[in-house]
mmCIF file of C-alpha atoms in Angstrom:
data_model
loop_
_atom_site.group_PDB
_atom_site.id
_atom_site.type_symbol
_atom_site.label_atom_id
_atom_site.label_comp_id
_atom_site.label_asym_id
_atom_site.label_seq_id
_atom_site.Cartn_x
_atom_site.Cartn_y
_atom_site.Cartn_z
ATOM 1 C CA MET A 835 88.411 42.443 218.724
ATOM 2 C CA ILE A 836 85.670 42.562 221.307
ATOM 3 C CA PHE A 837 86.883 42.289 224.864
ATOM 4 C CA ILE A 838 85.006 41.990 228.135
ATOM 5 C CA LYS A 839 86.594 43.925 230.966
ATOM 6 C CA SER A 840 86.535 42.625 234.486
ATOM 7 C CA PHE A 841 88.048 44.270 237.511
ATOM 8 C CA ILE A 842 89.359 42.279 240.452
ATOM 9 C CA LYS A 843 90.973 44.179 243.332
ATOM 10 C CA ASN A 844 91.720 47.228 241.130
ATOM 11 C CA LYS A 845 93.583 45.077 238.596
ATOM 12 C CA ARG A 846 92.375 45.079 235.025
ATOM 13 C CA ILE A 847 91.927 41.597 233.521
ATOM 14 C CA TRP A 848 90.862 40.996 229.934
ATOM 15 C CA ASN A 849 88.473 38.095 229.449
ATOM 16 C CA MET A 850 89.255 36.623 226.029
ATOM 17 C CA LYS A 851 86.381 34.117 226.139
ATOM 18 C CA ASP A 852 84.087 36.103 223.841
ATOM 19 C CA LYS A 853 86.780 37.277 221.419
ATOM 20 C CA LYS A 854 85.698 38.038 217.842
ATOM 21 C CA GLU A 855 88.326 38.614 215.178
ATOM 22 C CA ILE A 856 88.256 40.350 211.838
ATOM 23 C CA SER A 857 91.281 39.959 209.572
ATOM 24 C CA ILE A 858 91.910 42.674 207.011
ATOM 25 C CA SER A 859 94.841 42.478 204.637
ATOM 26 C CA GLN A 860 97.354 45.303 205.128
ATOM 27 C CA SER A 861 97.852 45.525 201.362
ATOM 28 C CA ILE A 862 94.122 46.148 200.849
ATOM 29 C CA VAL A 863 94.133 48.825 203.551
ATOM 30 C CA ASN A 864 97.105 50.528 201.887
ATOM 31 C CA LYS A 865 95.607 50.182 198.403
ATOM 32 C CA GLU A 866 92.228 51.609 199.426
ATOM 33 C CA GLY A 867 93.706 54.347 201.615
ATOM 34 C CA GLY A 868 92.155 53.061 204.831
ATOM 35 C CA VAL A 869 89.206 51.096 206.125
ATOM 36 C CA VAL A 870 86.186 52.184 208.154
ATOM 37 C CA ILE A 871 84.169 49.767 210.251
ATOM 38 C CA LEU A 872 80.632 50.854 211.122
ATOM 39 C CA SER A 873 77.612 49.186 212.588
ATOM 40 C CA LEU A 874 74.840 48.436 210.105
ATOM 41 C CA ARG A 875 72.590 51.021 211.773
ATOM 42 C CA GLU A 876 75.240 53.763 211.482
ATOM 43 C CA TYR A 877 75.882 52.826 207.831
ATOM 44 C CA GLN A 878 72.156 53.053 207.068
ATOM 45 C CA LYS A 879 71.990 56.503 208.703
ATOM 46 C CA LEU A 880 74.891 57.705 206.556
ATOM 47 C CA CYS A 881 73.273 56.320 203.397
ATOM 48 C CA ALA A 882 69.997 58.083 204.208
ATOM 49 C CA LYS A 883 71.819 61.417 204.610
ATOM 50 C CA ALA A 884 73.902 61.032 201.440
ATOM 51 C CA VAL A 885 73.286 63.389 198.535
ATOM 52 C CA PRO A 886 72.411 61.486 195.363
ATOM 53 C CA THR A 887 74.545 61.905 192.249
ATOM 54 C CA TYR A 888 72.732 62.773 189.054
ATOM 55 C CA TYR A 889 74.131 62.241 185.573
ATOM 56 C CA LEU A 890 72.596 64.316 182.823
ATOM 57 C CA GLU A 891 72.517 63.301 179.196
ATOM 58 C CA GLY A 892 71.601 64.917 175.928
ATOM 59 C CA LYS A 893 70.130 68.421 175.830
ATOM 60 C CA GLU A 894 70.124 68.861 179.629
ATOM 61 C CA ALA A 895 73.837 68.056 179.839
ATOM 62 C CA GLU A 896 74.644 70.445 176.985
ATOM 63 C CA GLU A 897 72.686 73.271 178.661
ATOM 64 C CA ILE A 898 74.530 72.799 181.953
ATOM 65 C CA ASP A 899 77.887 72.598 180.153
ATOM 66 C CA SER A 900 77.238 75.884 178.355
ATOM 67 C CA LEU A 901 76.156 77.590 181.609
ATOM 68 C CA VAL A 902 79.334 76.430 183.341
ATOM 69 C CA LYS A 903 81.518 77.571 180.421
ATOM 70 C CA GLU A 904 79.785 80.959 180.396
ATOM 71 C CA GLY A 905 80.201 81.351 184.160
ATOM 72 C CA LEU A 906 83.889 80.429 184.070
ATOM 73 C CA SER A 907 84.467 82.821 181.179
ATOM 74 C CA GLU A 908 82.813 85.692 183.090
ATOM 75 C CA TYR A 909 84.833 84.825 186.190
ATOM 76 C CA ARG A 910 88.119 84.924 184.246
ATOM 77 C CA LYS A 911 87.173 88.297 182.726
ATOM 78 C CA GLY A 912 86.581 89.720 186.218
ATOM 79 C CA LYS A 913 82.850 90.238 185.759
ATOM 80 C CA CYS A 914 82.048 88.474 189.045
ATOM 81 C CA LYS A 915 82.008 90.339 192.331
ATOM 82 C CA ARG A 916 82.569 88.964 195.799
ATOM 83 C CA ILE A 917 79.774 89.313 198.313
ATOM 84 C CA ARG A 918 79.766 88.720 202.050
ATOM 85 C CA SER A 919 76.074 87.843 202.310
ATOM 86 C CA LEU A 920 72.986 87.449 200.150
ATOM 87 C CA ALA A 921 71.946 90.968 201.205
ATOM 88 C CA ASP A 922 74.767 92.274 198.969
ATOM 89 C CA VAL A 923 73.177 90.766 195.839
ATOM 90 C CA ASP A 924 71.791 93.429 193.469
#
């Protein structure tokens, strides 16, 4: 709800004249795990900063899959070493 505050003699009075209401079903909020309300401008900023998701198909997907499998296999065998910075890379 949007309220307009007015102060008269240090007493807070809420002016309900310009009230705007949004009704959101509690079951939808629970089902979705919450609701976020943003201004259109803020939403557009977030969309512009978002990282796109790419889906590979065919040969490209197979190459990435094999690289991931190889990397996980080497990790499980203990062939990976931990580094604190890129300066530690051989």
